[in-house]
Every structure is written in C-alpha cells, then in structure tokens.
XYZ file of C-alpha atoms in Angstrom:
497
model
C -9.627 24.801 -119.132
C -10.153 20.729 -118.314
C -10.049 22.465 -114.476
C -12.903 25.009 -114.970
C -15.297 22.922 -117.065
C -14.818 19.927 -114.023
C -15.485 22.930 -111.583
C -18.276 23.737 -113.347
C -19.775 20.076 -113.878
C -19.696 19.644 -110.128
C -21.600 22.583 -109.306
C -24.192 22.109 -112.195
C -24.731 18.529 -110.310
C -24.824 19.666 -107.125
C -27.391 22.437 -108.054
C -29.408 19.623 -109.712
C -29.138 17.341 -107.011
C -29.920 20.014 -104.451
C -33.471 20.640 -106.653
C -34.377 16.972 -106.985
C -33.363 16.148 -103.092
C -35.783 19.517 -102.017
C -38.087 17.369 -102.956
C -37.417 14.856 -99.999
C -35.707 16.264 -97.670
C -35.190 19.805 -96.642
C -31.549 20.006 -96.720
C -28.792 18.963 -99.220
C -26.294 15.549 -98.527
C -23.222 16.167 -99.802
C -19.592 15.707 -98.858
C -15.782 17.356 -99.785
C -13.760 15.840 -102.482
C -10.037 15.764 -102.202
C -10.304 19.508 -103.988
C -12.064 20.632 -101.461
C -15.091 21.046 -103.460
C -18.990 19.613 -102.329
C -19.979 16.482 -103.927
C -23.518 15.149 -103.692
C -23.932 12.364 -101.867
C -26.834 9.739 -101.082
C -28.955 10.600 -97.513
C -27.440 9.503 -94.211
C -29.624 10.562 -92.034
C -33.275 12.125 -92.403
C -35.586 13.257 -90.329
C -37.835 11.230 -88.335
C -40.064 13.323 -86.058
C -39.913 16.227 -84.118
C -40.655 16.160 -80.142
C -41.596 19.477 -78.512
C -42.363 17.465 -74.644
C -45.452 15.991 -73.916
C -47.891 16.948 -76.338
C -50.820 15.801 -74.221
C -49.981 18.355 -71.333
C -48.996 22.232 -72.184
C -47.133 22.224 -68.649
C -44.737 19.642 -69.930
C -43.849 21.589 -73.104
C -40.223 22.364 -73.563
C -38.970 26.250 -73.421
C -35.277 26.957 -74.345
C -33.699 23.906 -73.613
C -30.140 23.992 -73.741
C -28.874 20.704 -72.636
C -29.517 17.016 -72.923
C -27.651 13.880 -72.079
C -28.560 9.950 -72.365
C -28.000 8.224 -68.916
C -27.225 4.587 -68.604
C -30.481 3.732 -68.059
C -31.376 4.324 -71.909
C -33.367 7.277 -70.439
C -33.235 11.048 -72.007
C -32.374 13.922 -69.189
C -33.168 17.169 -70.540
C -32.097 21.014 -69.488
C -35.346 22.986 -69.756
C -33.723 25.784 -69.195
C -36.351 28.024 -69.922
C -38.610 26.261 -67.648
C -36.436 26.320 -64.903
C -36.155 22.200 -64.634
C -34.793 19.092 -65.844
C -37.168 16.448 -67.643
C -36.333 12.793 -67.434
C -37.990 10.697 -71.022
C -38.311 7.317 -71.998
C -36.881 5.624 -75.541
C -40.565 6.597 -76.803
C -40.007 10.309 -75.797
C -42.603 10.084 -72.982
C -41.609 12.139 -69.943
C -41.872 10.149 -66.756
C -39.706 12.689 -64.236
C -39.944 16.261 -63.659
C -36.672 17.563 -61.471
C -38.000 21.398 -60.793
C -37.929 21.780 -56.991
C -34.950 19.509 -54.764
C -34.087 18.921 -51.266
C -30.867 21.121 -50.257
C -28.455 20.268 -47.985
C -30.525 22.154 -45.147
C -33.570 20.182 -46.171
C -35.323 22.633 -47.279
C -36.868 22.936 -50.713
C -34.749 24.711 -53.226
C -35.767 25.033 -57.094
C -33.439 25.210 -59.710
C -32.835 28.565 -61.645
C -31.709 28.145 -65.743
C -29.977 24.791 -65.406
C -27.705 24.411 -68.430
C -25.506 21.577 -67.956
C -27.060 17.895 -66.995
C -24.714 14.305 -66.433
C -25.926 11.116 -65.021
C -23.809 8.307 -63.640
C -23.842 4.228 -63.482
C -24.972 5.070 -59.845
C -28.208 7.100 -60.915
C -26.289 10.264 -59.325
C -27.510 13.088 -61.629
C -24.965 16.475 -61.786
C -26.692 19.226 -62.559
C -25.420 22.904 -63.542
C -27.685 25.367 -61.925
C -26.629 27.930 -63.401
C -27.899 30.793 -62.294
C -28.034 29.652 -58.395
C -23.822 29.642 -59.275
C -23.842 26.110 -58.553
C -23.242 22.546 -59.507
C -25.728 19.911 -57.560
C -25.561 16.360 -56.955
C -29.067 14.592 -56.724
C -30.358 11.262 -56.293
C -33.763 9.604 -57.092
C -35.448 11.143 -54.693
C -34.559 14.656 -55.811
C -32.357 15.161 -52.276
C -29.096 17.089 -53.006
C -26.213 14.971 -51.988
C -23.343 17.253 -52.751
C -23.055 20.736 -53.972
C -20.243 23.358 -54.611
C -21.382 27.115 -54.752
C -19.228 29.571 -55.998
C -16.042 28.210 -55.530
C -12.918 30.202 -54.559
C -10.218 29.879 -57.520
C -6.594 31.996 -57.432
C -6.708 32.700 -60.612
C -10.302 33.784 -60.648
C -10.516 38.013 -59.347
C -13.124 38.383 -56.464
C -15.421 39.697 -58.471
C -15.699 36.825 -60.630
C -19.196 35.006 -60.617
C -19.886 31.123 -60.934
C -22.089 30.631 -63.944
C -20.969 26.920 -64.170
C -22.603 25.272 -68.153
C -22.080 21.639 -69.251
C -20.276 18.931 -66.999
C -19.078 15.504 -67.511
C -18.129 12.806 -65.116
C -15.347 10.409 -64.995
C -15.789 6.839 -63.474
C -13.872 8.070 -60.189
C -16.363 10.733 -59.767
C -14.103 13.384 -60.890
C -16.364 16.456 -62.673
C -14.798 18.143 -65.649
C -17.147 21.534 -65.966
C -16.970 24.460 -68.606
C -18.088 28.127 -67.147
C -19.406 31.149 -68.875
C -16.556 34.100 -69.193
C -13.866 31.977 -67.937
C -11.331 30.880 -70.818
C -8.616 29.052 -68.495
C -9.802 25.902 -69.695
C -11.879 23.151 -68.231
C -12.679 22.918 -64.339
C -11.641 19.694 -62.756
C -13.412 18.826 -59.484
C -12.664 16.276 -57.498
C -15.492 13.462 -55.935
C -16.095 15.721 -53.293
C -16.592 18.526 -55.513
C -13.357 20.381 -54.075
C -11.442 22.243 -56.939
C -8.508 20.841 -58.509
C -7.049 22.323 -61.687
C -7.609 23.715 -65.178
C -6.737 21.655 -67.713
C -6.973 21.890 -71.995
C -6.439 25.802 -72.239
C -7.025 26.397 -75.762
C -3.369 27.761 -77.321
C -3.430 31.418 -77.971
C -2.424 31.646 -82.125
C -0.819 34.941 -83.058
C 0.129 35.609 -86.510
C 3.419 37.578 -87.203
C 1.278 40.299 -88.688
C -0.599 40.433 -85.564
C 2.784 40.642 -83.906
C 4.314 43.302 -85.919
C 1.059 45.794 -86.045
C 1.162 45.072 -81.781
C 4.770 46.158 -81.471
C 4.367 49.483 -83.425
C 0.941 50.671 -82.536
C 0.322 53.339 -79.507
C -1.081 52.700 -76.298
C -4.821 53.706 -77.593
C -4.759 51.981 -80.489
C -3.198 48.607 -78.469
C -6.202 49.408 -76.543
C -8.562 48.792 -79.361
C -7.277 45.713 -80.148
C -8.613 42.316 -79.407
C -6.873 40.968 -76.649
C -4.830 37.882 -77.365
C -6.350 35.580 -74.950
C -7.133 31.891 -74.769
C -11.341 31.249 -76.156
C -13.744 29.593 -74.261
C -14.910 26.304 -75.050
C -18.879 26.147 -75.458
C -20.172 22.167 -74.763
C -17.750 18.904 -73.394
C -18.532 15.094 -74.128
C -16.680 12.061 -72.651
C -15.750 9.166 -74.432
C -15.791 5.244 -73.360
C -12.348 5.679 -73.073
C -12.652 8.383 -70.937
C -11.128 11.479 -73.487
C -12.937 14.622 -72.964
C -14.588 16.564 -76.211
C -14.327 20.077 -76.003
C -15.914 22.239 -78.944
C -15.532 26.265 -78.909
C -17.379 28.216 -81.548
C -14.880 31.821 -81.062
C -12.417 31.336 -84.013
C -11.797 33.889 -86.244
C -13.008 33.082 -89.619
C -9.796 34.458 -91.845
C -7.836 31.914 -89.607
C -10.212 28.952 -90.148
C -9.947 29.729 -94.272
C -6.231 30.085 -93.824
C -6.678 26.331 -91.873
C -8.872 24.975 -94.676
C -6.979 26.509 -97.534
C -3.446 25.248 -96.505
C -4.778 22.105 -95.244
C -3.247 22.727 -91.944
C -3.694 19.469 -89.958
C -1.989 21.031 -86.755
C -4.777 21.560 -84.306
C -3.732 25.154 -83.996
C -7.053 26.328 -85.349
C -9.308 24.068 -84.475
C -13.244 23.755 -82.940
C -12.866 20.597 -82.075
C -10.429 18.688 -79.373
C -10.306 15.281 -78.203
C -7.921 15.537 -74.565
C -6.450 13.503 -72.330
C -7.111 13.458 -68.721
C -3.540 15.393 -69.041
C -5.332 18.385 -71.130
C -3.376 17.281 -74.375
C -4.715 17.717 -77.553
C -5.020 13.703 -79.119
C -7.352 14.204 -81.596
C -6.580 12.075 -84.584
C -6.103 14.893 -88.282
C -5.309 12.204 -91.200
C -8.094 13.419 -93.502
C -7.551 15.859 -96.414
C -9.043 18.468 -94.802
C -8.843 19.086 -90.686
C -12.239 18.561 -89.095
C -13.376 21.892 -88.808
C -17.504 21.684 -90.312
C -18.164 23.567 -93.863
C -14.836 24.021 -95.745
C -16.500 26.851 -98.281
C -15.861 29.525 -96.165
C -17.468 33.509 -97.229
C -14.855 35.627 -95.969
C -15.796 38.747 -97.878
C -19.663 38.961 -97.104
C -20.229 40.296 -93.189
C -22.785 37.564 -92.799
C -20.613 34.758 -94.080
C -18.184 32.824 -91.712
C -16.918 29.879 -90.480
C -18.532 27.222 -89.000
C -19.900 27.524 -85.207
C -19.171 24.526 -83.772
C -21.407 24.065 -80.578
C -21.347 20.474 -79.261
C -19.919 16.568 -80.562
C -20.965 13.531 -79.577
C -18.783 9.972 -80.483
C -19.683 6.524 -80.647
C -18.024 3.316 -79.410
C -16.530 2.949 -82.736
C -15.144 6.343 -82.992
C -17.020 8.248 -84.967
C -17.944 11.665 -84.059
C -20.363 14.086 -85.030
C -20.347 17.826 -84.654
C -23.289 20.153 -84.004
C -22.634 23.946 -86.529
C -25.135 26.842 -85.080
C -24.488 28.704 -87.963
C -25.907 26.175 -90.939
C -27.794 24.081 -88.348
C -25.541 20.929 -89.660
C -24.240 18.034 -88.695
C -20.646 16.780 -89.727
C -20.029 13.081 -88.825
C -16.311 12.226 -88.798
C -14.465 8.696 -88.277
C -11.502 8.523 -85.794
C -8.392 9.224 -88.471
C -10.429 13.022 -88.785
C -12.383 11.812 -92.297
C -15.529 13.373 -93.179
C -18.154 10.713 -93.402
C -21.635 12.081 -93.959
C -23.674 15.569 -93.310
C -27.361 16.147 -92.579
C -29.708 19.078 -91.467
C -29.529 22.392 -91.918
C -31.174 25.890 -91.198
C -35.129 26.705 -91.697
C -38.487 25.732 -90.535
C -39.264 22.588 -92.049
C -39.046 19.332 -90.435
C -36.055 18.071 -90.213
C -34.435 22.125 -90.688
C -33.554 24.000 -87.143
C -33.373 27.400 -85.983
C -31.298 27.349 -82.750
C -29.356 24.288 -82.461
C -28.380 23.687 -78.757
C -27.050 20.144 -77.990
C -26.203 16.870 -79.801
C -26.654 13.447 -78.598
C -26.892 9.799 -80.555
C -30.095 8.252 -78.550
C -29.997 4.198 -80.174
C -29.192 4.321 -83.775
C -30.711 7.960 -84.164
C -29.309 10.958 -83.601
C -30.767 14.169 -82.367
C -30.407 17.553 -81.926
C -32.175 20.161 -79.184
C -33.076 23.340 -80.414
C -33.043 26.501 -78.161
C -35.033 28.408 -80.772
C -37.692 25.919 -82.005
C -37.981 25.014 -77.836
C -37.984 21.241 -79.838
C -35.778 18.015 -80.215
C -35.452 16.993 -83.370
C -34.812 13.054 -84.468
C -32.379 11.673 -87.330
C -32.892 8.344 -88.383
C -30.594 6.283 -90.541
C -31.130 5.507 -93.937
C -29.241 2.417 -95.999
C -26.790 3.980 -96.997
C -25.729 5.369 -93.491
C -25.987 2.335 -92.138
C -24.061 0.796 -94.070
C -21.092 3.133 -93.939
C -21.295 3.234 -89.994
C -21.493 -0.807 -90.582
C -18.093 -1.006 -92.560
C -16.612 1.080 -90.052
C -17.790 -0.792 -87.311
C -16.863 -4.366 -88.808
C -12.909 -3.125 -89.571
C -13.130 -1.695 -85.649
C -13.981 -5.578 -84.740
C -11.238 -6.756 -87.172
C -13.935 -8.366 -89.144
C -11.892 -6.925 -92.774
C -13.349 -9.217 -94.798
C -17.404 -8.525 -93.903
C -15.756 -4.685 -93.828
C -14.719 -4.610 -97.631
C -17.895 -6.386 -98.676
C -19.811 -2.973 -97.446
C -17.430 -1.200 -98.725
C -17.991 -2.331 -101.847
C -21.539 -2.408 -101.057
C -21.363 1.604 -100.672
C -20.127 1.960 -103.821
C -22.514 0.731 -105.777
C -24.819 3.497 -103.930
C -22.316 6.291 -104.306
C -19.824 5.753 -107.467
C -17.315 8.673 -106.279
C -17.520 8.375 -102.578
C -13.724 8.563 -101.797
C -13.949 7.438 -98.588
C -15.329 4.137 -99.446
C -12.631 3.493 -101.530
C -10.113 4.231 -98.393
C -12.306 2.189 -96.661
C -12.040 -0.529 -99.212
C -8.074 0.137 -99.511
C -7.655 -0.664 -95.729
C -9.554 -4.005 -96.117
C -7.211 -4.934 -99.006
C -3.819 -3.782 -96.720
C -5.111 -6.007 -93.705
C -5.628 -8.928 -96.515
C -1.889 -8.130 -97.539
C -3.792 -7.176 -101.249
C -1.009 -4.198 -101.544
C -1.429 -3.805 -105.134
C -5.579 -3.846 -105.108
C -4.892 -1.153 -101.788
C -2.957 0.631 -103.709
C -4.772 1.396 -106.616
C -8.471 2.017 -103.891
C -5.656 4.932 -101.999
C -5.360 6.626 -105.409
C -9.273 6.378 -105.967
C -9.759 7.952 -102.674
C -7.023 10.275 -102.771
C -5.509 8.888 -99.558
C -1.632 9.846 -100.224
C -0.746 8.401 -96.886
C -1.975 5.500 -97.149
C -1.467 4.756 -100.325
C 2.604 5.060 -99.329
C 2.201 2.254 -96.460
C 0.749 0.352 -99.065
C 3.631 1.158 -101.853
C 5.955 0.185 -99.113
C 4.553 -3.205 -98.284
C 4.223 -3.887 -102.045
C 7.680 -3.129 -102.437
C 8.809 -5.291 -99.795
C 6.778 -7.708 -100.947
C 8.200 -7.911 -104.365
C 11.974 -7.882 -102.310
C 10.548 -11.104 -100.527
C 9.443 -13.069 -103.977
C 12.428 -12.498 -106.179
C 15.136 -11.728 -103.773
C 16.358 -15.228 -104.179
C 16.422 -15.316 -107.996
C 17.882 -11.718 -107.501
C 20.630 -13.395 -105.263
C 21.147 -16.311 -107.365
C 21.507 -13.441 -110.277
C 24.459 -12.062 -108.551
C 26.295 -14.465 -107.008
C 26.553 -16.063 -110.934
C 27.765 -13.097 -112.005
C 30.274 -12.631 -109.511
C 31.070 -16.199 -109.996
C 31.247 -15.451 -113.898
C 33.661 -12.404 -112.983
C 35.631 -14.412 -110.957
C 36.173 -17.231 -113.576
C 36.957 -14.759 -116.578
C 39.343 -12.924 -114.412
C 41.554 -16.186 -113.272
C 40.627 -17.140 -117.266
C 42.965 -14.148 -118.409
C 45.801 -14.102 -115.874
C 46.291 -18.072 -116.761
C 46.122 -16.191 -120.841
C 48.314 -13.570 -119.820
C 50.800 -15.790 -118.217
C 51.173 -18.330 -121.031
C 50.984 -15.474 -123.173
C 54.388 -13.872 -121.034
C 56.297 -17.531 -121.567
C-alpha cells in the first residue's frame, strides 16, 4: 500500500509540475529516480531563439537540413540538404559562405546534389557527403575539390550496391570514418587518400532463444517472413577529443529495449548509443541505474508507442553527452559513468518544441538542434541550475573536489531529491577520504556501487585506527593465557608432590 500511494504522489506532482511549467516552457524537466519512475526536476536548458537562415534574404532560408557541425574556427557548417548546399554561419547565426557549386577535379564546375554529411578540419579542409552524386568531397576555401572518392569498390558490397555515403568524421591523421544508407557492416574507414580500408563497430546481432526456437521449427515460407537477423545500421557518428567515435542507430526493437530497461541490463547488447575505439570496441562507460537508452517509460502495447529513436549525440570535453530522440523530440544529457543528468525539448510547434529533429551539436555553452521538418535550428540556453550541475562536473574532472562538493551542495538546495547530486556530493566526500559522510550521500542517491567502495575504505579505515589497540588486545590475552596455563601446571605439580 506505502508503494502505491508513493506511486501515486509522484505522478500527482509530476502532473502538477507539468501544468505550472506549461506555463514557461513548452516541455516538461524531469529526470528517473532509482525506481525508474519520472521525477520533476528544475529547467536545464530552455529555449533561446529559433534560426530559420538569414531572415533578411528568402534565398538564404534553410530547406530540410539534415546535418550540421561546428568547425574549429567557432563557425557553424550546415547541410541544406534540401537546398542542395552547405551554409557556413557566424557565432551570431549570420551566414557569411554559401558552398552550392565547387571546382571538380577536371576543373569544371560541379554542384552538389542532397549533401547530408558535413566535417571540417584544423586545416580548413571541409568533407562533405554528397550524397546523391555517390560521393564524399574534399574542399578548400576556395570551393576547389581536393580529393574525392566516388562509388567505391568494396568485396563485401554486391555490384549492384549504390554509394549513398551520410555523416563523416575525421581523425587527426586524416583518416574518414563514414556511415552509408542500406549498408549495416558497420562504419567505413578511409584512409587520407580516401582509399578504403575496413569496417569497423558492426553492431552485434541479439537473438533471443525464443527467436531461436520459433527459427528452427518454422517452414521455409514462414522463415521467409521473418525478419532477417542482421546487424542495424547506425544513423549519425560524432568524435570525441580523445578521438572515440559516437555511433547512434535508431532500429531497435522496442520489446527488447523494455526488456533492457526493465532488467536493468547494463550490457550494451541493446543499446542506441556506442562510444568505440579506433579498434570498433564498444567502451562506453554503463554505471548508472538505468543503461543510457533516452525515455525509460516505454508503451509497448499501443502501435504508436515505442522506444526511443535515438538519432545523433554530441559530448563535451568533460564527458558529458547528450542524445538527440526523433520520436519525443528530446534531449537526454548523460555524464561519462552512463548517469542521466538533465532532459529538455520535446515534440510540437511552439518555440522551443520540434517536429523533425535532424542533428545535435553544443555551439558555446548552448546547445542546438536542426530540424528537418521545421527547415529551422533551434537554440538551448542554460539556465542556473544547468550550469551549475555541468559546473560540479566539470570542477571534479579538474580535480578541483572541494569547489565540486560546494555545487553540489549548491544543487541541492535547487532540487531537494536530485539523486545525482547527492552521488555527486558522495564522490567529493570519497576523494576527501569523508567515507562515512560518502557513504550515507551513496544511499541518498541510490548509488549501490559506490556506496560499497566507500564501505570498503571506511572499513579499512576503522582497521587502520584501532588495529593497534586491537593488537595490544590480543597479544594480553595470549599473554594472560600463557601465564594461567604455566600458573596451573606449577598447581598441578605441587599439587602431584
């Protein structure tokens, strides 16, 4: 009974706080208790404007856009996918560069058809996916192709198959890591040259024994009918500083992803989300409660209801990523250990709402978000009490534990039952050898694991103080043994005289 009347106080408060938050923002904050179960939570991130191109001049309006990537340069390069081109904007969302029409190889003029993918380098070399030309391009600032590969010849591709190359990263060594559409072998590696090298990151083909069992005794027509168990496609890639590759895909099958959620499976066998190695291996960090995986309440008997799509991610220096859902038009912000941190946007057409999220990218402290649909970018702007959780996180990455608990603490008094700020607050009080005060901020938060690191260092602690009075303790009691026992023989021997 105490479990259905706390049930029921968390949704009353959640439907209140949904009503009184309409009122300022468009969407609901909230975040996942250790039940699995949304909890209100104070704003993140709201939104700050919405940027449709240049509004002085129609030609420069966005259609479709699909991709967009910050350079080095602090500049914006956008797919405009429906517009057949990439725009190049400023910090102030001014557009300064249209790429529409380049030089090719031959020197002619060549225009780009449905670009999808865009990448620029430290060198000002900007990679382009041109799609539908089958092609990946390398330009400079002068718009002259330096390097191209068209329809590359793979083994393990048929004849038939067709180049349709999407998003692209780069490596420092010049090395391009490219997704392409109906090809599920993983993600193309190109070397500097743009000659093909490898597959790497396959996602793992998951087969249930069900699956298994109905395969082994159906017929040849209704095998036929069957979905094929084949590896998915991933949909978007992002590089990290450190140079791990991102990969999202969006094609899991929701009964899985509620099986995931609802045994708290932190395997990575189900998962949108991958952070890989220049090996292909899955290194993605999945200590939270719950694996990173977008909206845990899951609809799996409504048609329309379903799992997350997860469509693009986008980390920080300090390890904290964010995915991009198509399906709610949401945000999820994780830190590096795989715990939920904050949520924002959602689906509609209010500012601030989306329709067709695209493409995810932090641009200075904001984030935004393209949308395909709304042909728009839309910008998230920090509040308080983001920054002051991305500010904790950011002063514990320095090693700066002290500063770090003070924010924690500092969260708190903003958001009462925010678990992870009492994690947060636990690890500040482990680095400070507190084990006791860690101890009881792991059980606040929930945090089982660490709250036995910290039950272990306590203990050894306490082994440390009074292990010498605990010596002392025995060796007088051995001594005390020994003295009765020589005591009695001496008794026992005047006793036999």
């Amino acid at each position: 009974m105490k479990i259905i009347r706390s049930v029921l106080l968390i949704f009353v408060a959640f439907q209140i706080f949904t009503i009184l938050a309409g009122a300022q923002s468009p969407y609901p904050s909230y975040v996942y208790n250790y039940e699995g179960q949304p909890v209100p939570a104070p704003y993140s991130y709201i939104p700050a404007r919405v940027v449709y191109g240049n509004e002085t001049a129609e030609k420069y309006r966005l259609k479709e856009p699909e991709d967009f990537f910050v350079g080095p340069d602090g500049l914006l390069y956008i797919c405009d996918t429906g517009n057949n081109r990439v725009l190049v904007m400023t910090k102030e969302y001014k557009i300064i560069r249209e790429i529409s029409e380049v030089v090719g190889i031959s020197g002619a003029a060549e225009t780009l058809n449905k670009p999808v993918g865009v990448f620029v380098t430290n060198a000002g070399e900007i990679y382009i996916s041109d799609t539908d030309n089958n092609r990946i391009i390398v330009i400079n600032s002068d718009n002259q192709v330096l390097k191209q590969v068209v329809s590359p010849k793979i083994e393990l591709l048929s004849e038939e198959y067709i180049f349709l190359p999407t998003k692209l990263v780069v490596d420092i060594s010049g090395r391009v890591y490219c997704l392409a559409r109906n090809m599920n072998y993983g993600i193309m590696v190109f070397d500097k040259e743009l000659n093909f090298e490898s597959f790497i990151g396959a996602n793992k083909v998951t087969v249930s024994p069900i699956e298994l069992f109905w395969k082994a005794i159906s017929t040849k027509e209704q095998k036929d009918k069957m979905q094929l168990f084949v590896p998915t496609e991933y949909n978007n890639v992002f590089m990290d500083q450190d140079r791990f590759i991102y990969a999202t895909t969006n094609q899991l099958d929701k009964y899985k992803v509620w099986s995931t959620i609802s045994s708290r499976d932190l395997s990575g066998q189900v998962s949108p989300i991958r952070r890989l190695n220049l090996s292909g291996d899955d290194v993605l960090k999945r200590n939270g409660n719950y694996p990173p995986i977008g909206d845990l309440s899951i609809n799996i008997v409504d048609n329309d209801g379903g799992a997350s799509e997860i469509i693009d991610v986008v980390a920080d220096s300090q390890g904290i990523y964010s995915i991009l859902d198509m399906r709610q038009g949401r945000v999820f912000s994780y830190d590096a250990d795989g715990n939920l941190l904050y949520t924002f946007g959602g689906i509609g057409d209010e500012i601030g709402t989306l329709r067709g999220p695209s493409a995810i990218e932090k641009f200075g402290d904001n984030y935004i978000v393209l949308d395909k649909l709304k042909s728009s970018i839309t910008v998230y702007s920090p509040t308080d009490y983001g920054n002051l959780i991305n500010s904790a996180i950011t002063s514990y990455t320095n090693r700066e534990f002290d500063k770090s608990t003070e924010l924690w603490k500092e969260v708190l008094t903003k958001n009462a039952v925010c678990e992870y700020a009492y994690v947060g607050l636990g690890k500040g009080y482990l680095r400070s050898k507190e084990y006791q005060e860690a101890m009881n901020c792991f059980k606040l938060g929930n945090d089982r694991r660490y709250y036995s690191k910290a039950l272990k260092l306590h203990m050894g602690e306490l082994v440390d103080q009074y292990f010498g009075y605990f010596a002392t303790g025995i060796l007088v009691l051995l001594a005390g043994i020994i003295i009765f026992v020589v005591l009695y023989r001496r008794k026992k021997v005047k006793s036999n005289e």
